[in-house]
Amino acid sequence: MKMKKLTSVLLVAACALSLVACGGSGDKKDSSKGGSSSKTAKVIDIDLTNEEYAFGVDKTQPELLEKTNAFIEKIKGDGTLDKICDKYFGSGEPEAVESAKLDSSKDQLVVATNAAFEPFEYTKGDSYYGIDMEIAKLLADELGKELVIENMDFDAVCLSVSQQKCDIAMAGLTINEEREEYVTFTDSYYSASQRLIVPSDNTTFDDCKSADDVAALLAKTEKSDKIGVQAGTTGQYYVEGSEDWDFPGLPAECVTYKSGSLAVQDMLNGNITYVIIDAAPASAITQSINELQ
């Protein structure tokens, strides 16, 4: 009797081990759920807007404005600006820019930025990189000043200049009337636009040929939809609507983030529907995040 019981126990154990090794029907279901590839994002390559970037100068420093405009004309004319852009859009190698510590006893150029806007301004370790940051270094050298970079939230950049905490805002700033209340804009140095980012498996906009086509589909979004933007950027005005920008706004809820990369990641996590940010950062962010998936 004991031998029969022992044999039965061994048979049950053997069957259990066999199911674990081969995988039961429940294991197959779990595997199919967890084994799918991570989500990626794609940019809809249609410009939703046409904008101009400029730097925002302290209104009480007309001499700095004049010298900065002359500098912009110089680097556009001699090819320096094109070489800087090639480092971030072409085959060039980005260069690190270092910031000195703020010291009122020294002759310094204090730059306000939001270093979460690749490829215009971002950080690696303690160093700054980006088109604006390399221009800032050259501008400081041209003026014979030591460069100080103050990194802050984007919506504080122009405010800090108006409060004379910084001399100039260099943060991928689109020229608009609202910001002109705080700073005096330099001449434009870069033409920009807004673009839409969607999950790679989303086909809603695949047949779109123009900004009007994309806008027409976005106008069909509902209040339950959520569109992510970087706080204080043109994308926010586009979603919420703005008379100054002549944007009618969208039905979807606008969700703000401190950076475009946070918005895209949240979209891939399924928390928002789409993201609208500037074209160059859109490309850089999606490429970077997709490589990590």
Short mmCIF file of C-alpha atoms in Angstrom, two decimals:
data_model
loop_
_atom_site.label_atom_id
_atom_site.label_comp_id
_atom_site.label_asym_id
_atom_site.label_seq_id
_atom_site.Cartn_x
_atom_site.Cartn_y
_atom_site.Cartn_z
CA MET A 1 0.00 0.00 0.00
CA LYS A 2 2.79 2.40 0.92
CA MET A 3 4.58 1.48 -2.29
CA LYS A 4 1.43 2.28 -4.35
CA LYS A 5 1.07 5.66 -2.66
CA LEU A 6 4.73 6.45 -3.26
CA THR A 7 4.39 5.50 -6.91
CA SER A 8 1.34 7.77 -7.28
CA VAL A 9 3.18 10.71 -5.73
CA LEU A 10 6.13 10.23 -8.04
CA LEU A 11 3.84 10.08 -11.09
CA VAL A 12 2.10 13.34 -10.09
CA ALA A 13 5.45 15.05 -9.54
CA ALA A 14 6.71 13.83 -12.91
CA CYS A 15 3.61 15.18 -14.67
CA ALA A 16 3.98 18.54 -12.93
CA LEU A 17 7.60 18.81 -13.98
CA SER A 18 6.66 17.85 -17.52
CA LEU A 19 4.07 20.66 -17.69
CA VAL A 20 6.56 23.21 -16.40
CA ALA A 21 9.23 22.13 -18.86
CA CYS A 22 6.94 22.04 -21.87
CA GLY A 23 4.71 24.93 -20.83
CA GLY A 24 1.01 24.68 -20.11
CA SER A 25 -1.68 26.58 -21.94
CA GLY A 26 -1.53 29.37 -19.32
CA ASP A 27 2.21 29.81 -19.86
CA LYS A 28 1.68 30.21 -23.59
CA LYS A 29 -0.77 33.04 -23.03
CA ASP A 30 1.60 34.87 -20.72
CA SER A 31 4.46 34.41 -23.16
CA SER A 32 2.47 35.84 -26.03
CA LYS A 33 1.65 38.94 -23.97
CA GLY A 34 5.13 39.58 -22.67
CA GLY A 35 7.06 38.55 -25.74
CA SER A 36 5.86 41.28 -28.10
CA SER A 37 8.36 43.90 -29.20
CA SER A 38 8.45 47.26 -27.43
CA LYS A 39 6.55 50.11 -28.99
CA THR A 40 8.36 52.70 -31.09
CA ALA A 41 7.40 56.13 -32.39
CA LYS A 42 7.42 57.81 -35.79
CA VAL A 43 7.31 61.41 -36.96
CA ILE A 44 4.73 62.48 -39.54
CA ASP A 45 7.01 64.33 -41.96
CA ILE A 46 4.70 67.24 -42.66
CA ASP A 47 5.30 70.74 -41.28
CA LEU A 48 2.25 71.90 -39.33
CA THR A 49 3.60 75.44 -38.92
CA ASN A 50 6.25 77.78 -40.30
CA GLU A 51 8.29 79.55 -37.63
CA GLU A 52 11.51 81.48 -37.09
CA TYR A 53 13.89 80.98 -34.17
CA ALA A 54 15.68 83.95 -32.65
CA PHE A 55 17.43 84.86 -29.41
CA GLY A 56 15.72 86.98 -26.77
CA VAL A 57 17.80 89.87 -25.43
CA ASP A 58 17.32 91.90 -22.26
CA LYS A 59 15.34 95.01 -23.24
CA THR A 60 17.71 97.21 -21.24
CA GLN A 61 20.74 96.11 -23.30
CA PRO A 62 20.33 97.57 -26.83
CA GLU A 63 24.08 97.33 -27.39
CA LEU A 64 24.00 93.57 -26.80
CA LEU A 65 21.11 93.30 -29.27
CA GLU A 66 23.07 95.20 -31.91
CA LYS A 67 26.21 93.12 -31.41
CA THR A 68 24.26 89.85 -31.42
CA ASN A 69 22.52 90.74 -34.68
CA ALA A 70 25.89 91.57 -36.24
CA PHE A 71 27.20 88.24 -34.98
CA ILE A 72 24.24 86.32 -36.43
CA GLU A 73 24.79 87.98 -39.81
CA LYS A 74 28.47 87.08 -39.62
CA ILE A 75 28.04 83.35 -38.83
CA LYS A 76 25.29 83.00 -41.45
CA GLY A 77 27.45 84.70 -44.07
CA ASP A 78 30.75 82.92 -43.46
CA GLY A 79 29.27 79.42 -43.17
CA THR A 80 29.90 78.98 -39.44
CA LEU A 81 26.20 78.43 -38.68
CA ASP A 82 25.95 75.79 -41.42
CA LYS A 83 28.97 73.98 -39.96
CA ILE A 84 27.40 73.98 -36.49
CA CYS A 85 24.12 72.63 -37.85
CA ASP A 86 26.02 69.91 -39.75
CA LYS A 87 27.32 68.63 -36.42
CA TYR A 88 23.75 67.82 -35.40
CA PHE A 89 22.01 67.10 -38.70
CA GLY A 90 24.90 65.79 -40.78
CA SER A 91 28.26 64.10 -40.41
CA GLY A 92 29.92 66.57 -38.05
CA GLU A 93 30.83 65.89 -34.44
CA PRO A 94 29.02 67.87 -31.69
CA GLU A 95 31.31 69.79 -29.35
CA ALA A 96 30.91 70.14 -25.60
CA VAL A 97 30.33 73.62 -24.19
CA GLU A 98 31.27 74.39 -20.61
CA SER A 99 29.62 76.93 -18.33
CA ALA A 100 31.51 79.08 -15.85
CA LYS A 101 30.03 79.77 -12.43
CA LEU A 102 28.02 82.94 -12.09
CA ASP A 103 30.20 85.68 -10.63
CA SER A 104 29.01 89.29 -10.63
CA SER A 105 32.59 90.52 -10.29
CA LYS A 106 33.46 89.10 -13.73
CA ASP A 107 32.51 90.21 -17.24
CA GLN A 108 30.14 87.40 -18.17
CA LEU A 109 27.46 86.63 -20.75
CA VAL A 110 24.65 84.91 -18.85
CA VAL A 111 22.52 82.74 -21.12
CA ALA A 112 19.10 81.40 -20.13
CA THR A 113 18.20 78.05 -21.66
CA ASN A 114 16.20 74.87 -21.21
CA ALA A 115 18.64 72.04 -21.88
CA ALA A 116 15.97 69.48 -22.76
CA PHE A 117 15.54 70.45 -26.39
CA GLU A 118 17.93 68.34 -28.46
CA PRO A 119 19.52 69.17 -30.88
CA PHE A 120 19.44 72.85 -29.86
CA GLU A 121 20.33 72.46 -26.19
CA TYR A 122 20.90 69.38 -24.05
CA THR A 123 23.38 67.99 -21.56
CA LYS A 124 25.74 65.07 -21.22
CA GLY A 125 27.14 64.93 -17.73
CA ASP A 126 28.11 68.46 -16.72
CA SER A 127 28.65 69.61 -20.31
CA TYR A 128 26.20 71.36 -22.61
CA TYR A 129 25.68 70.45 -26.25
CA GLY A 130 23.51 71.75 -29.07
CA ILE A 131 23.27 74.30 -31.83
CA ASP A 132 22.30 77.15 -29.50
CA MET A 133 24.98 76.26 -26.98
CA GLU A 134 27.75 76.26 -29.56
CA ILE A 135 26.50 79.59 -30.88
CA ALA A 136 26.43 80.90 -27.29
CA LYS A 137 30.10 79.95 -26.81
CA LEU A 138 31.11 81.70 -30.03
CA LEU A 139 29.03 84.76 -29.14
CA ALA A 140 30.66 85.01 -25.71
CA ASP A 141 34.09 84.74 -27.33
CA GLU A 142 33.12 87.42 -29.87
CA LEU A 143 32.07 89.74 -27.04
CA GLY A 144 35.15 88.95 -24.99
CA LYS A 145 33.03 87.61 -22.13
CA GLU A 146 33.00 84.47 -20.01
CA LEU A 147 30.03 82.20 -20.77
CA VAL A 148 27.58 81.28 -18.03
CA ILE A 149 24.67 78.97 -18.88
CA GLU A 150 21.63 78.98 -16.61
CA ASN A 151 19.48 75.90 -17.17
CA MET A 152 15.79 76.24 -16.21
CA ASP A 153 12.24 75.28 -17.19
CA PHE A 154 11.36 76.51 -20.67
CA ASP A 155 8.55 78.80 -19.54
CA ALA A 156 10.99 80.62 -17.21
CA VAL A 157 13.57 81.40 -19.90
CA CYS A 158 12.19 84.70 -21.22
CA LEU A 159 10.98 85.71 -17.76
CA SER A 160 14.49 85.39 -16.31
CA VAL A 161 15.81 87.73 -19.01
CA SER A 162 13.06 90.27 -18.38
CA GLN A 163 13.95 90.19 -14.69
CA GLN A 164 17.59 90.83 -15.70
CA LYS A 165 18.76 87.61 -14.09
CA CYS A 166 20.17 86.64 -17.49
CA ASP A 167 21.38 88.66 -20.48
CA ILE A 168 19.97 86.61 -23.32
CA ALA A 169 17.61 83.68 -23.90
CA MET A 170 18.94 80.99 -26.24
CA ALA A 171 16.50 78.10 -26.19
CA GLY A 172 15.03 77.36 -29.61
CA LEU A 173 12.72 80.35 -29.22
CA THR A 174 10.08 80.98 -31.84
CA ILE A 175 9.40 84.68 -32.36
CA ASN A 176 5.94 85.66 -31.10
CA GLU A 177 4.15 88.66 -29.60
CA GLU A 178 3.69 87.14 -26.16
CA ARG A 179 7.41 86.60 -25.69
CA GLU A 180 8.15 90.08 -27.03
CA GLU A 181 6.59 91.41 -23.85
CA TYR A 182 9.60 90.01 -21.99
CA VAL A 183 12.51 90.22 -24.44
CA THR A 184 13.66 91.94 -27.62
CA PHE A 185 14.19 89.38 -30.35
CA THR A 186 17.29 89.30 -32.49
CA ASP A 187 17.19 88.62 -36.20
CA SER A 188 16.17 85.07 -37.06
CA TYR A 189 18.88 82.44 -37.31
CA TYR A 190 16.84 79.28 -38.01
CA SER A 191 13.58 78.32 -39.75
CA ALA A 192 11.51 75.80 -37.80
CA SER A 193 8.14 74.04 -37.71
CA GLN A 194 5.95 71.80 -35.56
CA ARG A 195 5.50 68.12 -36.34
CA LEU A 196 3.31 65.33 -35.09
CA ILE A 197 4.66 62.17 -33.41
CA VAL A 198 2.54 59.01 -33.26
CA PRO A 199 3.12 55.37 -32.28
CA SER A 200 4.76 53.51 -35.18
CA ASP A 201 1.79 51.20 -35.60
CA ASN A 202 -0.66 54.12 -35.94
CA THR A 203 -1.78 54.54 -39.57
CA THR A 204 -4.21 57.45 -39.11
CA PHE A 205 -2.01 60.00 -40.86
CA ASP A 206 -0.25 57.76 -43.40
CA ASP A 207 -2.19 59.13 -46.39
CA CYS A 208 -1.75 62.80 -45.45
CA LYS A 209 -0.02 64.98 -48.04
CA SER A 210 -0.24 68.44 -46.46
CA ALA A 211 -0.54 70.31 -43.17
CA ASP A 212 -4.24 70.81 -43.91
CA ASP A 213 -4.71 67.04 -44.20
CA VAL A 214 -3.10 66.48 -40.80
CA ALA A 215 -4.99 69.39 -39.24
CA ALA A 216 -8.30 68.02 -40.54
CA LEU A 217 -7.71 64.68 -38.83
CA LEU A 218 -6.49 66.30 -35.62
CA ALA A 219 -9.67 68.38 -35.61
CA LYS A 220 -11.59 65.10 -35.34
CA THR A 221 -9.92 64.17 -32.07
CA GLU A 222 -12.15 64.05 -29.00
CA LYS A 223 -11.95 65.43 -25.49
CA SER A 224 -10.95 61.98 -24.30
CA ASP A 225 -7.85 62.14 -26.53
CA LYS A 226 -4.65 63.60 -25.08
CA ILE A 227 -1.86 65.35 -26.99
CA GLY A 228 1.48 65.88 -25.28
CA VAL A 229 3.62 69.00 -25.72
CA GLN A 230 6.62 70.61 -24.06
CA ALA A 231 5.29 73.32 -21.74
CA GLY A 232 5.43 76.84 -23.15
CA THR A 233 6.32 75.82 -26.71
CA THR A 234 4.49 76.44 -29.97
CA GLY A 235 3.04 72.94 -29.73
CA GLN A 236 1.07 73.99 -26.66
CA TYR A 237 -0.39 76.98 -28.53
CA TYR A 238 -1.24 74.73 -31.46
CA VAL A 239 -3.23 72.30 -29.30
CA GLU A 240 -4.85 74.81 -26.94
CA GLY A 241 -5.47 77.48 -29.59
CA SER A 242 -4.06 81.01 -29.82
CA GLU A 243 -5.29 84.18 -31.49
CA ASP A 244 -1.74 85.56 -31.68
CA TRP A 245 -0.63 82.45 -33.59
CA ASP A 246 -3.90 82.10 -35.50
CA PHE A 247 -4.30 78.56 -34.16
CA PRO A 248 -7.94 77.45 -33.72
CA GLY A 249 -7.00 74.78 -31.18
CA LEU A 250 -8.00 71.11 -31.03
CA PRO A 251 -10.75 69.18 -29.22
CA ALA A 252 -8.15 66.94 -27.54
CA GLU A 253 -6.79 67.67 -24.08
CA CYS A 254 -3.36 69.32 -24.02
CA VAL A 255 -0.93 67.63 -21.62
CA THR A 256 2.28 69.54 -20.84
CA TYR A 257 5.68 68.06 -20.05
CA LYS A 258 9.05 69.48 -19.07
CA SER A 259 10.58 67.94 -22.19
CA GLY A 260 9.52 66.43 -25.49
CA SER A 261 11.22 63.14 -24.64
CA LEU A 262 9.03 62.71 -21.55
CA ALA A 263 5.95 63.31 -23.70
CA VAL A 264 7.00 60.72 -26.31
CA GLN A 265 7.80 58.14 -23.65
CA ASP A 266 4.41 58.72 -22.02
CA MET A 267 2.77 58.22 -25.41
CA LEU A 268 4.53 54.90 -25.85
CA ASN A 269 3.38 53.95 -22.36
CA GLY A 270 -0.18 54.46 -23.57
CA ASN A 271 -0.99 57.48 -21.42
CA ILE A 272 -1.48 60.01 -24.24
CA THR A 273 -2.48 59.75 -27.89
CA TYR A 274 0.00 61.92 -29.81
CA VAL A 275 2.82 64.43 -29.32
CA ILE A 276 3.40 67.74 -31.12
CA ILE A 277 6.84 69.37 -30.86
CA ASP A 278 9.38 71.15 -33.03
CA ALA A 279 10.60 69.23 -36.06
CA ALA A 280 14.30 68.91 -35.22
CA PRO A 281 13.76 67.75 -31.62
CA ALA A 282 10.98 65.44 -32.85
CA SER A 283 13.45 63.65 -35.10
CA ALA A 284 16.21 63.50 -32.48
CA ILE A 285 13.91 62.31 -29.69
CA THR A 286 12.18 59.55 -31.67
CA GLN A 287 15.47 58.24 -32.98
CA SER A 288 16.98 58.18 -29.47
CA ILE A 289 13.96 56.55 -27.82
CA ASN A 290 13.47 53.99 -30.62
CA GLU A 291 17.09 52.88 -30.26
CA LEU A 292 16.41 52.05 -26.62
CA GLN A 293 13.29 49.98 -27.30
#
